[in-house]
Amino acid sequence: MTRQGASWGHSRSRLDRDLAAIYGVTTGRLNEAVKRNAERFPEDFMFQLTASELDNLRSQFATSSWGGRRYRPFAFTEHGAIQAANVLNSPRAITMGLYVVRAFVQLREIFASNKDLARKLVALERSLLALDLKTQRQFKEVYQAIRALMDTPPPKQRSIGFTADLEEK
């Protein structure tokens, strides 16, 4: 499961021990589940650090926190982290898997509604050509305002894990 030619410096990768902590399982349990389902983890989902990458990672810290691991750790991309939630059976992993599925369904619904609205706007703009210049200008302003509303900013991303909202009561 070693990757070919990928760069370790990718900030979206998570080590197996970190991902195990997020999902509430031991690192050994996570790696067992991944190995039993190896076909679900292609190289763009997960890879094993090389010896030189591991040495480089260790050199970034004054003391080693690896606890004498006997193997090189695995690193998971975002896709691999989601897939890991699907092969684990911890309550936290199940919750995270459901959260991701619901988020994708919601995104699809938003895109579909915007696509329908855009199609209707194009039809209205075509019928606008038959109107006088003053009315055309007014409709163009309305279309511009509607398009500005359709270009919603990307949703705020919450970090994975428990966060306390201290200002809420």
mmCIF file of C-alpha atoms in Angstrom:
data_model
loop_
_atom_site.group_PDB
_atom_site.id
_atom_site.type_symbol
_atom_site.label_atom_id
_atom_site.label_comp_id
_atom_site.label_asym_id
_atom_site.label_seq_id
_atom_site.Cartn_x
_atom_site.Cartn_y
_atom_site.Cartn_z
ATOM 1 C CA MET A 1 0.000 0.000 0.000
ATOM 2 C CA THR A 2 2.878 2.359 -0.576
ATOM 3 C CA ARG A 3 2.070 5.187 -2.944
ATOM 4 C CA GLN A 4 4.085 5.975 -6.018
ATOM 5 C CA GLY A 5 5.417 9.512 -6.495
ATOM 6 C CA ALA A 6 2.965 11.287 -4.188
ATOM 7 C CA SER A 7 4.145 14.165 -2.054
ATOM 8 C CA TRP A 8 3.837 13.823 1.733
ATOM 9 C CA GLY A 9 3.581 17.576 2.223
ATOM 10 C CA HIS A 10 -0.151 17.558 1.476
ATOM 11 C CA SER A 11 -1.859 19.364 4.357
ATOM 12 C CA ARG A 12 -5.111 17.470 3.956
ATOM 13 C CA SER A 13 -3.564 14.102 4.809
ATOM 14 C CA ARG A 14 -4.165 12.545 8.216
ATOM 15 C CA LEU A 15 -2.027 9.913 9.861
ATOM 16 C CA ASP A 16 -3.679 6.689 10.929
ATOM 17 C CA ARG A 17 -3.282 7.480 14.649
ATOM 18 C CA ASP A 18 -4.970 10.888 14.241
ATOM 19 C CA LEU A 19 -7.842 9.445 12.221
ATOM 20 C CA ALA A 20 -8.302 6.645 14.781
ATOM 21 C CA ALA A 21 -8.596 9.243 17.545
ATOM 22 C CA ILE A 22 -11.201 11.179 15.541
ATOM 23 C CA TYR A 23 -13.303 8.038 15.047
ATOM 24 C CA GLY A 24 -12.891 6.801 18.620
ATOM 25 C CA VAL A 25 -10.981 3.586 17.874
ATOM 26 C CA THR A 26 -7.412 2.416 18.378
ATOM 27 C CA THR A 27 -4.878 2.774 15.589
ATOM 28 C CA GLY A 28 -4.643 -1.010 15.401
ATOM 29 C CA ARG A 29 -8.427 -1.313 14.994
ATOM 30 C CA LEU A 30 -8.433 1.306 12.223
ATOM 31 C CA ASN A 31 -5.599 -0.396 10.344
ATOM 32 C CA GLU A 32 -7.248 -3.826 10.710
ATOM 33 C CA ALA A 33 -10.484 -2.518 9.189
ATOM 34 C CA VAL A 34 -8.571 -0.842 6.365
ATOM 35 C CA LYS A 35 -6.560 -3.987 5.589
ATOM 36 C CA ARG A 36 -9.729 -6.119 5.549
ATOM 37 C CA ASN A 37 -11.194 -3.667 3.021
ATOM 38 C CA ALA A 38 -8.034 -2.863 1.032
ATOM 39 C CA GLU A 39 -9.937 -2.668 -2.286
ATOM 40 C CA ARG A 40 -11.778 0.404 -0.930
ATOM 41 C CA PHE A 41 -8.533 2.333 -0.414
ATOM 42 C CA PRO A 42 -6.713 3.081 -3.692
ATOM 43 C CA GLU A 43 -3.493 5.126 -3.633
ATOM 44 C CA ASP A 44 -5.346 8.437 -3.910
ATOM 45 C CA PHE A 45 -7.265 7.585 -0.701
ATOM 46 C CA MET A 46 -4.445 6.221 1.457
ATOM 47 C CA PHE A 47 -0.717 5.577 1.330
ATOM 48 C CA GLN A 48 2.043 4.408 3.634
ATOM 49 C CA LEU A 49 4.845 6.810 4.497
ATOM 50 C CA THR A 50 8.281 5.901 3.185
ATOM 51 C CA ALA A 51 11.175 5.501 5.645
ATOM 52 C CA SER A 52 12.641 8.862 4.611
ATOM 53 C CA GLU A 53 9.268 10.614 5.016
ATOM 54 C CA LEU A 54 8.918 9.116 8.468
ATOM 55 C CA ASP A 55 12.428 10.282 9.411
ATOM 56 C CA ASN A 56 11.618 13.742 8.083
ATOM 57 C CA LEU A 57 8.396 13.832 10.074
ATOM 58 C CA ARG A 58 10.172 12.729 13.258
ATOM 59 C CA SER A 59 12.866 15.367 12.770
ATOM 60 C CA GLN A 60 10.198 18.090 12.847
ATOM 61 C CA PHE A 61 9.525 17.323 16.515
ATOM 62 C CA ALA A 62 12.014 17.636 19.402
ATOM 63 C CA THR A 63 10.850 14.368 20.959
ATOM 64 C CA SER A 64 9.361 11.336 19.336
ATOM 65 C CA SER A 65 5.730 10.618 20.126
ATOM 66 C CA TRP A 66 5.611 7.473 18.033
ATOM 67 C CA GLY A 67 6.026 5.073 20.949
ATOM 68 C CA GLY A 68 8.220 2.632 19.079
ATOM 69 C CA ARG A 69 5.893 1.685 16.238
ATOM 70 C CA ARG A 70 7.080 -1.314 14.293
ATOM 71 C CA TYR A 71 5.728 -0.156 10.960
ATOM 72 C CA ARG A 72 5.492 3.019 8.964
ATOM 73 C CA PRO A 73 2.196 4.849 9.524
ATOM 74 C CA PHE A 74 -0.492 5.218 6.910
ATOM 75 C CA ALA A 75 -1.689 8.612 5.734
ATOM 76 C CA PHE A 76 -5.279 9.166 4.571
ATOM 77 C CA THR A 77 -6.507 11.800 2.141
ATOM 78 C CA GLU A 78 -9.951 13.376 2.627
ATOM 79 C CA HIS A 79 -11.517 10.630 0.514
ATOM 80 C CA GLY A 80 -9.712 7.962 2.497
ATOM 81 C CA ALA A 81 -10.846 9.482 5.792
ATOM 82 C CA ILE A 82 -14.464 9.332 4.637
ATOM 83 C CA GLN A 83 -13.999 5.777 3.394
ATOM 84 C CA ALA A 84 -12.484 4.802 6.764
ATOM 85 C CA ALA A 85 -15.672 5.977 8.465
ATOM 86 C CA ASN A 86 -17.571 3.564 6.222
ATOM 87 C CA VAL A 87 -15.507 0.514 7.198
ATOM 88 C CA LEU A 88 -15.397 1.220 10.945
ATOM 89 C CA ASN A 89 -18.202 0.327 13.322
ATOM 90 C CA SER A 90 -17.609 2.845 16.119
ATOM 91 C CA PRO A 91 -20.484 5.191 17.008
ATOM 92 C CA ARG A 92 -18.358 8.226 16.105
ATOM 93 C CA ALA A 93 -17.390 6.798 12.691
ATOM 94 C CA ILE A 94 -21.028 5.979 11.911
ATOM 95 C CA THR A 95 -22.089 9.513 12.879
ATOM 96 C CA MET A 96 -19.389 11.059 10.686
ATOM 97 C CA GLY A 97 -20.286 8.833 7.727
ATOM 98 C CA LEU A 98 -23.944 9.862 7.963
ATOM 99 C CA TYR A 99 -22.960 13.520 8.251
ATOM 100 C CA VAL A 100 -20.927 13.348 5.035
ATOM 101 C CA VAL A 101 -23.715 11.601 3.108
ATOM 102 C CA ARG A 102 -26.263 14.206 4.228
ATOM 103 C CA ALA A 103 -23.937 17.039 3.253
ATOM 104 C CA PHE A 104 -23.506 15.651 -0.282
ATOM 105 C CA VAL A 105 -27.274 15.198 -0.702
ATOM 106 C CA GLN A 106 -27.833 18.788 0.397
ATOM 107 C CA LEU A 107 -25.191 20.046 -2.054
ATOM 108 C CA ARG A 108 -26.827 18.144 -4.913
ATOM 109 C CA GLU A 109 -30.209 19.708 -4.077
ATOM 110 C CA ILE A 110 -28.693 23.202 -4.038
ATOM 111 C CA PHE A 111 -27.020 22.668 -7.422
ATOM 112 C CA ALA A 112 -30.207 21.242 -8.938
ATOM 113 C CA SER A 113 -32.331 24.193 -7.789
ATOM 114 C CA ASN A 114 -29.785 26.689 -9.134
ATOM 115 C CA LYS A 115 -29.675 24.845 -12.458
ATOM 116 C CA ASP A 116 -33.478 25.068 -12.802
ATOM 117 C CA LEU A 117 -33.456 28.753 -11.918
ATOM 118 C CA ALA A 118 -30.691 29.460 -14.443
ATOM 119 C CA ARG A 119 -32.635 27.673 -17.190
ATOM 120 C CA LYS A 120 -35.732 29.775 -16.430
ATOM 121 C CA LEU A 121 -33.683 32.975 -16.496
ATOM 122 C CA VAL A 122 -32.334 32.150 -19.957
ATOM 123 C CA ALA A 123 -35.883 31.605 -21.233
ATOM 124 C CA LEU A 124 -36.997 34.926 -19.771
ATOM 125 C CA GLU A 125 -34.015 36.761 -21.267
ATOM 126 C CA ARG A 126 -34.929 35.415 -24.707
ATOM 127 C CA SER A 127 -38.467 36.742 -24.372
ATOM 128 C CA LEU A 128 -37.013 40.091 -23.275
ATOM 129 C CA LEU A 129 -35.836 40.846 -26.810
ATOM 130 C CA ALA A 130 -39.427 41.619 -27.841
ATOM 131 C CA LEU A 131 -39.774 44.411 -25.225
ATOM 132 C CA ASP A 132 -38.902 48.121 -25.533
ATOM 133 C CA LEU A 133 -35.455 49.432 -24.436
ATOM 134 C CA LYS A 134 -36.542 50.864 -21.059
ATOM 135 C CA THR A 135 -38.258 47.624 -20.051
ATOM 136 C CA GLN A 136 -35.263 45.626 -21.279
ATOM 137 C CA ARG A 137 -32.921 47.673 -19.046
ATOM 138 C CA GLN A 138 -35.179 47.124 -16.032
ATOM 139 C CA PHE A 139 -35.323 43.388 -16.605
ATOM 140 C CA LYS A 140 -31.555 43.203 -17.069
ATOM 141 C CA GLU A 141 -31.124 44.806 -13.637
ATOM 142 C CA VAL A 142 -33.494 42.250 -12.135
ATOM 143 C CA TYR A 143 -31.581 39.379 -13.789
ATOM 144 C CA GLN A 144 -28.279 40.723 -12.484
ATOM 145 C CA ALA A 145 -29.683 40.918 -8.959
ATOM 146 C CA ILE A 146 -31.039 37.366 -9.157
ATOM 147 C CA ARG A 147 -27.697 36.057 -10.475
ATOM 148 C CA ALA A 148 -25.877 37.800 -7.620
ATOM 149 C CA LEU A 149 -28.181 36.023 -5.167
ATOM 150 C CA MET A 150 -27.535 32.692 -6.903
ATOM 151 C CA ASP A 151 -23.779 33.084 -6.439
ATOM 152 C CA THR A 152 -23.897 32.180 -2.782
ATOM 153 C CA PRO A 153 -20.620 32.140 -0.879
ATOM 154 C CA PRO A 154 -19.212 28.713 -0.018
ATOM 155 C CA PRO A 155 -20.625 27.336 3.245
ATOM 156 C CA LYS A 156 -18.541 27.774 6.370
ATOM 157 C CA GLN A 157 -16.654 24.587 7.153
ATOM 158 C CA ARG A 158 -16.655 23.319 10.694
ATOM 159 C CA SER A 159 -13.720 21.341 11.927
ATOM 160 C CA ILE A 160 -14.220 17.653 12.685
ATOM 161 C CA GLY A 161 -14.736 16.887 16.347
ATOM 162 C CA PHE A 162 -16.465 18.451 19.301
ATOM 163 C CA THR A 163 -16.399 22.222 19.538
ATOM 164 C CA ALA A 164 -18.070 24.140 22.326
ATOM 165 C CA ASP A 165 -20.125 27.152 21.314
ATOM 166 C CA LEU A 166 -19.566 29.188 24.453
ATOM 167 C CA GLU A 167 -21.587 32.184 23.280
ATOM 168 C CA GLU A 168 -24.753 30.140 22.703
ATOM 169 C CA LYS A 169 -27.158 29.631 25.592
#
